[in-house]
Structures are given as structure tokens and as C-alpha cells.
XYZ file of C-alpha atoms in Angstrom:
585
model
C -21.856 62.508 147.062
C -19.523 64.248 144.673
C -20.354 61.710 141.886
C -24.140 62.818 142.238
C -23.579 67.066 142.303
C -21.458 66.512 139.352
C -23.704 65.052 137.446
C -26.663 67.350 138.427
C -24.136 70.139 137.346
C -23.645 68.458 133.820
C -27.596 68.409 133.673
C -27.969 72.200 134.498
C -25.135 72.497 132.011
C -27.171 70.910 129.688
C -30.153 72.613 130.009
C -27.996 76.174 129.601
C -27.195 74.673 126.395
C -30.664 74.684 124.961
C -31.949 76.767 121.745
C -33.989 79.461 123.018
C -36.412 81.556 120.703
C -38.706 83.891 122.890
C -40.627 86.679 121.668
C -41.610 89.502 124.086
C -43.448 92.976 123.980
C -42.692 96.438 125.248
C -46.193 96.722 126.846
C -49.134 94.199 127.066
C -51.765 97.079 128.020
C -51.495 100.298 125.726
C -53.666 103.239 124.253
C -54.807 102.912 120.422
C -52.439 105.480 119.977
C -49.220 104.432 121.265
C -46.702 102.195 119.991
C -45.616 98.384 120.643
C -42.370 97.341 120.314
C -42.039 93.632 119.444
C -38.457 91.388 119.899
C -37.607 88.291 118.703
C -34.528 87.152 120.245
C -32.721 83.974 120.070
C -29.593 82.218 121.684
C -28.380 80.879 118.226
C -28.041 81.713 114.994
C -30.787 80.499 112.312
C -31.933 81.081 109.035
C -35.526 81.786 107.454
C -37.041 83.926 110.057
C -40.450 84.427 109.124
C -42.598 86.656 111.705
C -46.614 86.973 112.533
C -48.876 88.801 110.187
C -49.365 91.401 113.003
C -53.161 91.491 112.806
C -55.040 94.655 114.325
C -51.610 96.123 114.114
C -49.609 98.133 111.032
C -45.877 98.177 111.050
C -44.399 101.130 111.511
C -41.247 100.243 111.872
C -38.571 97.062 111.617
C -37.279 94.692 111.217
C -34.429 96.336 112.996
C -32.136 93.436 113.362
C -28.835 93.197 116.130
C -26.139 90.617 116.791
C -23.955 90.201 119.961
C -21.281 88.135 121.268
C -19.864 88.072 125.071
C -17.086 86.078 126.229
C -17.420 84.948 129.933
C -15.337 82.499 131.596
C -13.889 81.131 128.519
C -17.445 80.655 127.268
C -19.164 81.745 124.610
C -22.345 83.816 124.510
C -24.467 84.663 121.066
C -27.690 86.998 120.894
C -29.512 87.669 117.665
C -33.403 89.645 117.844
C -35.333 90.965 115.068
C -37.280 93.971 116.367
C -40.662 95.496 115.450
C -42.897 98.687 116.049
C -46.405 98.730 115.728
C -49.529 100.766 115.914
C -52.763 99.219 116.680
C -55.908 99.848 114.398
C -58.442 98.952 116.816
C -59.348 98.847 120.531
C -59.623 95.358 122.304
C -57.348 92.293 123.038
C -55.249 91.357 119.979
C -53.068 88.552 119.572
C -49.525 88.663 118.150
C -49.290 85.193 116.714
C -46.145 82.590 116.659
C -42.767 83.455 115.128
C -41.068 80.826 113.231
C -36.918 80.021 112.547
C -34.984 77.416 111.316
C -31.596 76.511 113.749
C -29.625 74.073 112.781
C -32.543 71.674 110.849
C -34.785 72.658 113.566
C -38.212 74.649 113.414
C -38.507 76.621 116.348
C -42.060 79.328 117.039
C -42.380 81.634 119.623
C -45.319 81.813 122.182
C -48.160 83.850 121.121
C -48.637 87.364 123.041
C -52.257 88.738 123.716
C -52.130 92.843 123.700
C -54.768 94.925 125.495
C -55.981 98.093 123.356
C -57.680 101.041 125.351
C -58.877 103.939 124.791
C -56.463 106.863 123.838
C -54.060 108.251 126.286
C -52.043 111.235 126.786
C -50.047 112.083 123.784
C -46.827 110.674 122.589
C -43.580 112.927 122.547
C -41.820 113.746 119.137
C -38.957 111.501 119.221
C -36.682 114.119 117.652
C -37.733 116.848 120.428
C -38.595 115.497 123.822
C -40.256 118.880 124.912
C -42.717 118.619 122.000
C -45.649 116.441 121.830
C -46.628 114.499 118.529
C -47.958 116.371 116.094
C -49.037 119.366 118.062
C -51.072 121.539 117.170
C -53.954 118.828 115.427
C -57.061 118.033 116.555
C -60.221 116.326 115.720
C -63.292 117.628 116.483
C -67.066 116.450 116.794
C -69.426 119.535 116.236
C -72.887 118.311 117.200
C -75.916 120.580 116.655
C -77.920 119.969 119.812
C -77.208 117.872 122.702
C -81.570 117.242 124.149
C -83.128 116.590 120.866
C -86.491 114.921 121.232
C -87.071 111.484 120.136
C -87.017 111.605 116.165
C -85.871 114.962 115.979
C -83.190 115.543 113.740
C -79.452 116.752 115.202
C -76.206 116.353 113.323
C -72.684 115.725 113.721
C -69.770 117.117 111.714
C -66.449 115.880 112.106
C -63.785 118.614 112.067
C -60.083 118.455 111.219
C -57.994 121.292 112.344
C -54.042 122.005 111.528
C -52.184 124.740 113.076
C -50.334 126.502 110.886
C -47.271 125.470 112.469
C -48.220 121.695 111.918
C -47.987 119.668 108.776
C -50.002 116.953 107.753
C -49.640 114.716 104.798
C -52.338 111.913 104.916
C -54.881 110.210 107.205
C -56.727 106.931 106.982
C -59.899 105.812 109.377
C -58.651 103.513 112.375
C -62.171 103.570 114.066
C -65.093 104.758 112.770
C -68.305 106.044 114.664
C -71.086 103.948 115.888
C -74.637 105.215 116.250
C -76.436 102.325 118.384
C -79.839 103.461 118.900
C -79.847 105.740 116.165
C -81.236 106.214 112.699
C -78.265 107.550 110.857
C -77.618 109.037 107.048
C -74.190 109.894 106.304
C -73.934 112.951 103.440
C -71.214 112.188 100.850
C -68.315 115.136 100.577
C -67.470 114.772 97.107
C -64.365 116.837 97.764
C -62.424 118.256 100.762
C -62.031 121.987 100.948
C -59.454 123.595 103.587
C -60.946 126.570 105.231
C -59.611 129.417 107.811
C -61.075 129.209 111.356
C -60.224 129.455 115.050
C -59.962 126.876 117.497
C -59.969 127.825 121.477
C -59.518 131.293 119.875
C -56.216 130.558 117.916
C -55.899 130.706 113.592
C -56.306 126.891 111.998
C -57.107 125.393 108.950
C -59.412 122.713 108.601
C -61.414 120.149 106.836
C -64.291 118.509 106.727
C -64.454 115.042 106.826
C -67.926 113.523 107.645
C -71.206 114.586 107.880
C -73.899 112.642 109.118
C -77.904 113.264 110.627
C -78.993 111.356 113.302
C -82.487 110.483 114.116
C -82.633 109.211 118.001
C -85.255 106.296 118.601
C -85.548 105.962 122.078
C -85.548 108.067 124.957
C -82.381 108.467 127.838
C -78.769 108.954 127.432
C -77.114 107.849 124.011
C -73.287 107.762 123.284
C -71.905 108.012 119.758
C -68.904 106.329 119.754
C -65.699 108.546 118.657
C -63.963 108.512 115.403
C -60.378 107.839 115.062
C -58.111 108.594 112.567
C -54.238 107.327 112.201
C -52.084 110.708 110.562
C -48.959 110.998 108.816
C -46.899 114.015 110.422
C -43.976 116.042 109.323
C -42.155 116.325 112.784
C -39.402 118.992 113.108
C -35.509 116.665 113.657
C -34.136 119.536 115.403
C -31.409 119.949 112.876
C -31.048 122.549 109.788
C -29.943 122.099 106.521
C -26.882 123.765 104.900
C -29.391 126.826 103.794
C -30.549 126.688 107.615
C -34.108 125.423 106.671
C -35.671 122.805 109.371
C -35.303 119.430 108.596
C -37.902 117.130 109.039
C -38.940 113.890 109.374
C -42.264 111.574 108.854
C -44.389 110.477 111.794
C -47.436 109.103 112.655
C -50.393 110.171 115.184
C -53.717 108.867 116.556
C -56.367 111.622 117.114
C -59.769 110.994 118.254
C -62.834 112.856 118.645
C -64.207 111.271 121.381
C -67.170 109.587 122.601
C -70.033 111.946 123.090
C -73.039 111.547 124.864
C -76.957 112.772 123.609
C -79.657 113.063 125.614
C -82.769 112.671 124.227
C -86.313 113.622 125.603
C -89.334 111.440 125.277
C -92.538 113.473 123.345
C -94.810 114.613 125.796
C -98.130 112.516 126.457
C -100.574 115.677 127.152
C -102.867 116.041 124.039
C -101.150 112.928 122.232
C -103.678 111.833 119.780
C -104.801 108.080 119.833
C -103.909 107.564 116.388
C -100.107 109.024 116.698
C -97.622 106.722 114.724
C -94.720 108.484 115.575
C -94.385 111.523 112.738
C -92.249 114.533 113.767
C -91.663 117.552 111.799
C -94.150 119.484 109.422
C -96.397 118.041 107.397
C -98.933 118.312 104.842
C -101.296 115.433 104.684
C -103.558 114.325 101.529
C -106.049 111.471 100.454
C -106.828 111.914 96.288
C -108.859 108.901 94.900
C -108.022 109.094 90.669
C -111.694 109.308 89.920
C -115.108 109.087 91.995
C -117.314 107.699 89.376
C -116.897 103.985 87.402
C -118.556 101.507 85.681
C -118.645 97.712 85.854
C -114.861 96.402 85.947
C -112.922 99.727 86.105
C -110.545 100.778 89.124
C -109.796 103.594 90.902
C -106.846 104.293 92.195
C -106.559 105.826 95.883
C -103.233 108.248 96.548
C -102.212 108.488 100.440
C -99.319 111.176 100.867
C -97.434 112.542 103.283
C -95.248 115.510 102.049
C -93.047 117.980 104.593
C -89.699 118.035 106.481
C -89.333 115.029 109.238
C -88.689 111.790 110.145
C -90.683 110.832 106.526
C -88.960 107.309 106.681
C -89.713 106.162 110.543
C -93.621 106.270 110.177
C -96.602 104.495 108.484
C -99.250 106.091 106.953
C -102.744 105.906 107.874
C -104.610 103.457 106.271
C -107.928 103.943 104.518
C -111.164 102.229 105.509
C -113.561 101.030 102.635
C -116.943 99.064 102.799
C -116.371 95.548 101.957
C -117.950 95.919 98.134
C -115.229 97.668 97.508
C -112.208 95.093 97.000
C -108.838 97.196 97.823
C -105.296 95.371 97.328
C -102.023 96.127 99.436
C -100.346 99.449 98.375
C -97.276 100.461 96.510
C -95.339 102.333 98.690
C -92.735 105.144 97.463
C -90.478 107.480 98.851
C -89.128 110.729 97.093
C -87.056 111.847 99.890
C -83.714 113.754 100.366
C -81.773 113.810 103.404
C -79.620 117.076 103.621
C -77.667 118.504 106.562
C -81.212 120.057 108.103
C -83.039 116.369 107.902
C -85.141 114.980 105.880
C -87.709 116.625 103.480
C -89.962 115.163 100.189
C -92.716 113.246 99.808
C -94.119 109.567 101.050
C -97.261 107.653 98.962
C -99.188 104.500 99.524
C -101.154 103.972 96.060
C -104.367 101.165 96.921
C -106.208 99.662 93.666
C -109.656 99.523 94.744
C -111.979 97.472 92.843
C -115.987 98.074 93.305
C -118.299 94.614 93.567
C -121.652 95.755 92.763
C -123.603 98.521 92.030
C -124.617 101.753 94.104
C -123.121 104.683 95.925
C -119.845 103.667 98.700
C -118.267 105.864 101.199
C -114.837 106.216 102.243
C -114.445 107.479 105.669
C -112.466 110.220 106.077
C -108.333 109.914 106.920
C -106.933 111.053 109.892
C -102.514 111.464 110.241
C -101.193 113.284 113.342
C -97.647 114.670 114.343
C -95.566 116.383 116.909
C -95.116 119.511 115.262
C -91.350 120.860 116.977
C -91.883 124.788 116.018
C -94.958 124.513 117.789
C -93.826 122.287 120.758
C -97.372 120.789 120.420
C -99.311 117.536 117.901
C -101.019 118.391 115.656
C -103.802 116.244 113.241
C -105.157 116.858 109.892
C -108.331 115.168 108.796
C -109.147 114.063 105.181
C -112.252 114.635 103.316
C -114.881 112.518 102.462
C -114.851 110.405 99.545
C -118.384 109.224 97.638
C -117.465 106.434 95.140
C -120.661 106.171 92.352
C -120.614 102.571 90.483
C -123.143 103.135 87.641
C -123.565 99.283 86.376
C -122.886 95.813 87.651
C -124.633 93.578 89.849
C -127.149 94.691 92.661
C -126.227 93.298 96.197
C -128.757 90.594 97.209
C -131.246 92.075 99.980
C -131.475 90.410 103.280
C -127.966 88.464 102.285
C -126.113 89.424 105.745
C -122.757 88.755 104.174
C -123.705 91.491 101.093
C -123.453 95.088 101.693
C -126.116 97.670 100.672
C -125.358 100.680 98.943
C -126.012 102.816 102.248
C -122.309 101.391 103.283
C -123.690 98.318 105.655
C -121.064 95.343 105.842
C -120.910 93.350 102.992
C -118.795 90.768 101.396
C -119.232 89.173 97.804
C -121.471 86.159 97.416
C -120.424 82.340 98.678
C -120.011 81.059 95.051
C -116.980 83.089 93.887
C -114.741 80.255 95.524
C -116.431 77.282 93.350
C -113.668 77.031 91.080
C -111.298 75.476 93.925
C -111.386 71.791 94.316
C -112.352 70.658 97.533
C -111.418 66.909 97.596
C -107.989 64.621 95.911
C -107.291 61.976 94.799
C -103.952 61.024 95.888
C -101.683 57.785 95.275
C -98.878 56.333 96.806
C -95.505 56.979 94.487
C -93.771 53.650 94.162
C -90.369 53.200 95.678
C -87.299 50.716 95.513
C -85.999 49.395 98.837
C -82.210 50.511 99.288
C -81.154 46.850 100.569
C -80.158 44.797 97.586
C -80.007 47.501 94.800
C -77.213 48.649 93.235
C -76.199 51.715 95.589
C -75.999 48.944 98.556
C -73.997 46.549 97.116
C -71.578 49.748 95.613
C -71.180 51.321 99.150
C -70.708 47.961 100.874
C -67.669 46.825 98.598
C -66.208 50.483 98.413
C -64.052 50.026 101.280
C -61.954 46.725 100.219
C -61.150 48.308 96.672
C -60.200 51.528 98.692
C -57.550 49.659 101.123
C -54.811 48.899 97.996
C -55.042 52.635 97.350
C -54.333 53.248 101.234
C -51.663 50.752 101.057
C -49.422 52.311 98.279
C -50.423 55.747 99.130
C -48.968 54.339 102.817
C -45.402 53.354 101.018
C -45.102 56.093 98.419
C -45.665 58.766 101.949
C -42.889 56.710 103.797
C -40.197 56.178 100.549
C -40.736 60.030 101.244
C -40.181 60.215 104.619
C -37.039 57.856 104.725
C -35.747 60.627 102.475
C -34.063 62.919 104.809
C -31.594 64.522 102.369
C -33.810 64.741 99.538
C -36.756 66.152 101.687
C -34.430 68.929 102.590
C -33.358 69.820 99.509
C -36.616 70.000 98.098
C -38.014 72.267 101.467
C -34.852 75.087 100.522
C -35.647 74.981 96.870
C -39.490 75.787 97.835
C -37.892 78.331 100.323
C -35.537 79.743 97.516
C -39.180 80.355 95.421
C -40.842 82.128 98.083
C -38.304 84.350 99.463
C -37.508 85.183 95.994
C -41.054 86.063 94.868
C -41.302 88.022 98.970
C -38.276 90.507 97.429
C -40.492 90.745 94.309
C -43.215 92.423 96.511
C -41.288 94.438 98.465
C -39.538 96.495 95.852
C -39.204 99.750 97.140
C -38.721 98.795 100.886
C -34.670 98.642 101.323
C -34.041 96.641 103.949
C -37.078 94.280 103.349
C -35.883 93.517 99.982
C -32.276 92.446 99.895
C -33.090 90.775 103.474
C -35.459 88.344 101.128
C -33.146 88.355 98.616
C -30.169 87.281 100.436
C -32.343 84.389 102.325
C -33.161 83.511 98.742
C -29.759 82.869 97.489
C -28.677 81.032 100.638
C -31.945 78.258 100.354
C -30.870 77.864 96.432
C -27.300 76.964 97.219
C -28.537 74.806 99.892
C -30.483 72.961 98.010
C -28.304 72.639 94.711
C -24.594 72.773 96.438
C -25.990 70.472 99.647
C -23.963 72.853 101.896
C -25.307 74.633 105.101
C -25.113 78.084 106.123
C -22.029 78.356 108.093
C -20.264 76.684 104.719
C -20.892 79.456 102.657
C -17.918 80.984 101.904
C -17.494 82.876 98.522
C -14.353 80.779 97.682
C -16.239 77.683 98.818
C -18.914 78.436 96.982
C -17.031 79.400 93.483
C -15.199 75.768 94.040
C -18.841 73.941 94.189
C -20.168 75.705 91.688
C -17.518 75.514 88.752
C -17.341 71.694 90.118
C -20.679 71.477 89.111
C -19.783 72.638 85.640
C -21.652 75.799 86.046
C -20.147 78.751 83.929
C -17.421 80.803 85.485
C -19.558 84.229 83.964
C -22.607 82.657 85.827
C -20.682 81.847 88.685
C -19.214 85.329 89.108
C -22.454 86.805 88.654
C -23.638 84.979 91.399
C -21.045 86.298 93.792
C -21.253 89.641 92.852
C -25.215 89.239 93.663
C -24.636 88.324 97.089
C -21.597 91.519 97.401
C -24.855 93.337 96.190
C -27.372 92.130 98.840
C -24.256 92.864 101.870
C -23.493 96.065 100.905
C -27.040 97.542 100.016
C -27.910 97.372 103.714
C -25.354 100.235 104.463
C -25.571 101.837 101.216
C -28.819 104.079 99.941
C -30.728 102.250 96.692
C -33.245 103.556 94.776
C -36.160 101.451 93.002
C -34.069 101.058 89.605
C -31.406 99.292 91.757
C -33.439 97.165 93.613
C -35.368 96.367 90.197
C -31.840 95.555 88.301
C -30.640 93.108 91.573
C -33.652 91.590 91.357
C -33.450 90.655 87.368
C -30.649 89.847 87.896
C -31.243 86.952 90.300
C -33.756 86.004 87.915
C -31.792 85.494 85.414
C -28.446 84.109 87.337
C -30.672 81.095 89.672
C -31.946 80.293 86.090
C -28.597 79.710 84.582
C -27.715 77.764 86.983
C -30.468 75.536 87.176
C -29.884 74.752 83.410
C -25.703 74.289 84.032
C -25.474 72.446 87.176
C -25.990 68.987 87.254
C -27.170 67.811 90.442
């Protein structure tokens, strides 16, 4: 019995002993406009840490990274997390994808985490000041002109900034812009944002304006306009004064929103709606002007319909004309001068028909007939075109008693049966000759393709396991690669501190490892100055070296400025290539 609960306590042993990488999240359900912190924690140490791309989120902060040791018992405890802190960009269920590190040969990844994004909630704290909320005093604001428009009647919305003037602002970018389902929407371009003096809930602000836009509503009911959101950079007050007692401050971020607004729109009324209503609203004037009225054999006219006013000028068709069937008309060009300002739309609409007389004689085109809902008026409206008399002075008489040919009094007519002679009306067609695919060329290629492909599979088979079977040399090509990438990563984040010398340091530890064959916990300086000078590298180049990796210790706890990071990093250029010219591998 003893034998069996110490071995079942050498197994839990065992299993206490395992590497653990875990990744876990401050909150899995939060408001757009909070924050998520994000650990990575592990139970031993490892090198190349390489984290999700975080996306739907920006990182605000991190990494932040902490070590710890405990003793217990005469054991040993380690405890190394790389910490995060992001804001989301949109609402929904995001997915913070696997973590990767390398312990001891060993690629571990972390479980992915799925995030719920809601709506915004009550606002975060300043950090620096508990009993102030972030960025007080800013708000975004949807100004909408009326809230019961009619459908196609125009309303707008204008998107407000205001900035107490004991808040400070120094940029914003869109996290969520506004959605107008069930809309017909025209945004008006601000060519340049002006700050102006108002009041908000009866208190002095200063605001912008940052979108306009006029909305046309196409159905009838209750319709929400989804909010806009915008992420801001803050100056929040530390709490602390300088020597010439002047508030210090420091940056911050905030998520405003205007909210989600709701319009509801009324359906035109159906007493005294005209049969022919298309759905026009506004004010109109309405005109029919035919070119000319009189033409000889082969000439055109051509016949102008317009629609000119303030309304919905692009939601509606225009009326079209009705000719006698001598008169051969062709689809229209359609064209639109219209401008959409903050009051709606205004200019002109046209649909130009070619008409083309058949025969001789005297034609009629009815007169036009275009009706609106007038909104002044609260009432539709219709305006009737005049007559039009079209005089063809030569060509061909209709044939009397033809009942396909129209007379000149405007009876139904169409031209005579021969003018489709010139179409053929039977073929001659032949079979196209074809080759059968067994026994050609293509066959036999495609059936032998396979046996002169297996000798390529074959060595391709050996080359990938010679490869393989190379565990040392496989690993020193994966840190050279590594020493490349981190290097070039520290190229790209010059400017960022802690980002930089953190890929900088990771890329001087993958080139030893791959040049020197050593592993992380042998890298000593002294060790490293013995390998290198056995290698016959250059004691200048060696000593360079070292004093690159006193740079990349000490910058963490020192302030650097852009030059510095720029000279470390030419540096390392120029020391890793030395070496790879002096040491001989």
C-alpha cells in the first residue's frame, strides 16, 4: 500500500513539474469604452515571446513585463507575465488569438480568449484622481432637425463636439461610425473644422463640427440611426505641480458616443393621392419642351422632360410621354444637376427622348401629367403639360385600311411588315469536327505524368528528411531567421522605448545562439568574450558587442530619445555584420 501512494505522489509531483503558459483577461464582457487588461504568465523562463495581433483592439498600454521567485519548502517557485491594456474599436465578440514562447527548445501558445463588446457604460475614473471621471467635461452630441418627418422628407443630423474649458483635448479618430438602414443618406464634406463658443445644459463650451449629413427616410415606422463613436486623446490632470506650481498632466484616452437615436417617420396621407403619384416630395416645377414641332422626311426632334425644385429629385421617375406609334421614340438620357446642401436637395432632373416620325401628316402628343406631396401645403399637388402637335411635311403616306398603320388623326399604327426583310430567317449550320481525347497526345501525356513525377517525390522525400535528421543545424538556422526578424521588429519600432531594445536584446541573444551554439542561460559576458575571440572575431568587434547588450540593459531604466535608439540600432547593424564576416563557424 505504501509502494502504490508513493508512486501516485511522484506522479502528482510530476505533473507540478509541467511548463505552464496561460493567458487570461481582466474581463470577458466589457463596454467599447473600457479597458482590457491581458496577462501572459508562465511557470518558466523562455525566450522569443511573440504575442497576438490584438484585432478589434489598439494597445494602449504594455508590454509591462514582471519576474518573481518564492522559496517554499526548500522548493523553488518562478513566475514571469507579459501584460497588456487594450481598448476595443468595435462592439461584438472579438477574439484574442494564441500567444507563442520558446522554453527550453519547446514552442508553447496560449488558448485563445473570446471578448464580449457592448454598448458604452458609465464612465471610467481618471487614474491619477479617483474622484474625477475621464475626461470630464466632453461630450458628443447628435443635433437632429426633426424627429416625425414624413416619408421622403428631408431632416438632418449634425454631430457636435463640445470641450469644457476646463478639459483638453488633443486628437480623435472614428471607432464606430453611424449607420442609416432604411435611409437615403448624403454626407456634406467639412473642408475644415472651426471651434466655436456655445452652451451646453446652460454651461460655456467650445465645439466642433464634425459631420453633417441629410437623411431621406423610405419607409414608414420607427427608424434608429445608429450612434457615432469616437476614441479621444485627453490631457488628464496627475494631481501633482511642477516646481513653478503649474498642473502636471498626463495623456489619456476616452470613448464618447452620441448615441443611438430613434426617428419616427409618418406615412403620406392617402386622401386626394393622385393615381399617377411616383413618390415626389417637395416643390416643384414641372415642364415638357419638344426642340421643334415641325420636320421633314428623316429629321428628329428632340423631346425635354424636367423636373426642377427642392425635394427628393433623386428618389422619383419622371412621367413618361405617350406618342402614336408613327412616331418612333428611343429610351431617354437621363441627367441630374442636383446639389444636396444642409436644407435637402434642390436643381434640376431631365429625360431627353429622340423621336423619329414614320410617315407623313399631323401627330399628337398627349399631354404630361407629374404630381407631388407638396410639405408647405400639407396637401399633393399635379401639374399638367400642354399639348404637343408634331407637323411632318414629306415622307411616305400611311397605307389606308392597313390596321397595323396609323392615320394622321393619331389612330394606332405601326410601320409596314417589310422593314424586317433584311433578317435571315433560315441557317445553314454544320457540325465542327472534333478529335477524340483517348489516344491523342494530351491522354497519353496525363497518363504517364505520374511515374516521371514519383523520382521527384522520392528525392524531394530524402532531401526533407537529411533536413529533419538535422537537429543542431535546424536550430541554428531557426535563431539566425529569429536574429533577422527581431532585428528588423526594433527597426519599426524606433521611437517606442521599451518595444525597441526589448527586440533588440532578443535579437542579439538568437545571433549568438546560432553562431556561438550556446543557450540562454550560458550567456555570460565573460563567456561570451571567450567564444567569440575563440572564434577569431576581433577584440574591437567583440567589445562592441558587449557594450551593445550594456546598452539594451540599461536603456530600460534610463530615458532615450530617437537619436539614441537610431545610433544602438546602427550600431547592431554594423557589429552582427562584422561578425558574420570574422567568425568562422
Amino acid at each position: 500500500m505504501k509502494k502504490y501512494i508513493f508512486l501516485l505522489l511522484l506522479s502528482f509531483q510530476g505533473l507540478l513539474a509541467q511548463v505552464q503558459f496561460d493567458a487570461s483577461v481582466s474581463k470577458t464582457s466589457l463596454g467599447i469604452n473600457e479597458r482590457l487588461r491581458v496577462d501572459f504568465t508562465m511557470n518558466e523562463d523562455g525566450d522569443n515571446f511573440s504575442p497576438p495581433a490584438f484585432e478589434g483592439f489598439r494597445v494602449v498600454g504594455g508590454p509591462n513585463q514582471a519576474v518573481s521567485y518564492s522559496w517554499m519548502n526548500g522548493k523553488k517557485s518562478f513566475n514571469k507575465s507579459f501584460s497588456y491594456f487594450l481598448m476595443p474599436l468595435k462592439k461584438g465578440t472579438l477574439v484574442i488569438k494564441q500567444a507563442s514562447i520558446e522554453i527550453e527548445g519547446k514552442i508553447y501558445k496560449t488558448a485563445p480568449i473570446k471578448v464580449t463588446i457592448t454598448n458604452a457604460v458609465q464612465e471610467e475614473v481618471n487614474p491619477y484622481n479617483p474622484q474625477q471621471k475621464m475626461g470630464e467635461g466632453i461630450h458628443l452630441v447628435a443635433e437632429i432637425s426633426k424627429t416625425n418627418p414624413y416619408i421622403n422628407e428631408p431632416i438632418t443630423v449634425v454631430y457636435k463636439l463640445y470641450v469644457s474649458n476646463t478639459a483638453s483635448v488633443r486628437n480623435w479618430r472614428e471607432m464606430a461610425s453611424p449607420k442609416y438602414n432604411d435611409f437615403w443618406s448624403q454626407n456634406i464634406d467639412i473642408k475644415k473644422l472651426v471651434v466655436e463658443n456655445g452652451k451646453y445644459n446652460g454651461e460655456d463650451y467650445r465645439y466642433v463640427v464634425l459631420r453633417k449629413t441629410v437623411l431621406y427616410p423610405q419607409k414608414a415606422g420607427k427608424l434608429e440611426i445608429e450612434p457615432l463613436s469616437l476614441d479621444i486623446e485627453v490631457d488628464l490632470p496627475t494631481g501633482r505641480r511642477d516646481f513653478f506650481g503649474r498642473m502636471e498632466y498626463a495623456s489619456g484616452n476616452k470613448t464618447v458616443s452620441a448615441g443611438a437615436k430613434s426617428i419616427s417617420v409618418r406615412s403620406l396621407p392617402e386622401a386626394g393621392k393622385p393615381v399617377d403619384f411616383s413618390g415626389a416630395v417637395g416643390d416643384f416645377d414641372f415642364k415638357v419642351t419638344p426642340s421643334k414641332t415641325t420636320l421633314k422626311s428623316g429629321e428628329s426632334l428632340d423631346l425635354v422632360v424636367s423636373v426642377s425644385g427642392k425635394g427628393n429629385l433623386k428618389l422619383f421617375n419622371l412621367p413618361k410621354p405617350v406618342v402614336p406609334s408613327a412616331l418612333e421614340m428611343y429610351d431617354p438620357e437621363h441627367k441630374e444637376k442636383v446639389n444636396t446642401p444642409l436644407s435637402g436637395m434642390q436643381g434640376e432632373i431631365t429625360d431627353t427622348y429622340t423621336i423619329i416620325p414614320q410617315y407623313k401628316g399631323n401627330y399628337q402628343i398627349k399631354p404630361m401629367v407629374f404630381s407631388y406631396f407638396d410639405l408647405s401645403a400639407n396637401a399633393y399637388k399635379t401639374i399638367t403639360s400642354k399639348e404637343i402637335m408634331v407637323n411632318v411635311l414629306d415622307g411616305p403616306m400611311p397605307t389606308s385600311g392597313d390596321p397595323q398603320v396609323a392615320s394622321a388623326e393619331g389612330k394606332q399604327n405601326v410601320v409596314a411588315n417589310d422593314q424586317f426583310q433584311f433578317i435571315k430567317l433560315k441557317t445553314n449550320l454544320a457540325a465542327v469536327a472534333q478529335k477524340d481525347f483517348l489516344g491523342s497526345g494530351l491522354f497519353y501525356s496525363l497518363l504517364l505524368a505520374p511515374f516521371l513525377i514519383i523520382p521527384v517525390i522520392v528525392l524531394a522525400k530524402k532531401k526533407k528528411e537529411a533536413i529533419d535528421g538535422d537537429v543542431a543545424g535546424n536550430k541554428i538556422r531557426q535563431s539566425n531567421k529569429l536574429a533577422k526578424k527581431f532585428l528588423s521588429e526594433a527597426n519599426k519600432q524606433l521611437g517606442s522605448k521599451e518595444a525597441f531594445y526589448v527586440a533588440m536584446e532578443k535579437a542579439l541573444h538568437n545571433f549568438l545562439k546560432a553562431k556561438l551554439h550556446i543557450e540562454t542561460s550560458e550567456m555570460s559576458k565573460e563567456n561570451i568574450r571567450e567564444l567569440l575571440l575563440s572564434k577569431k572575431a576581433a577584440p574591437d568587434t567583440v567589445q562592441n558587442f558587449i557594450a551593445l547588450m550594456d546598452s539594451c540593459e540599461f536603456a530600460r531604466y534610463t530615458p532615450a530619445s530617437v537619436g539614441t535608439m537610431q545610433q544602438d540600432y546602427d550600431k547592431a547593424v554594423t557589429v552582427i555584420s562584422g561578425l558574420e564576416k570574422q567568425i568562422n563557424n
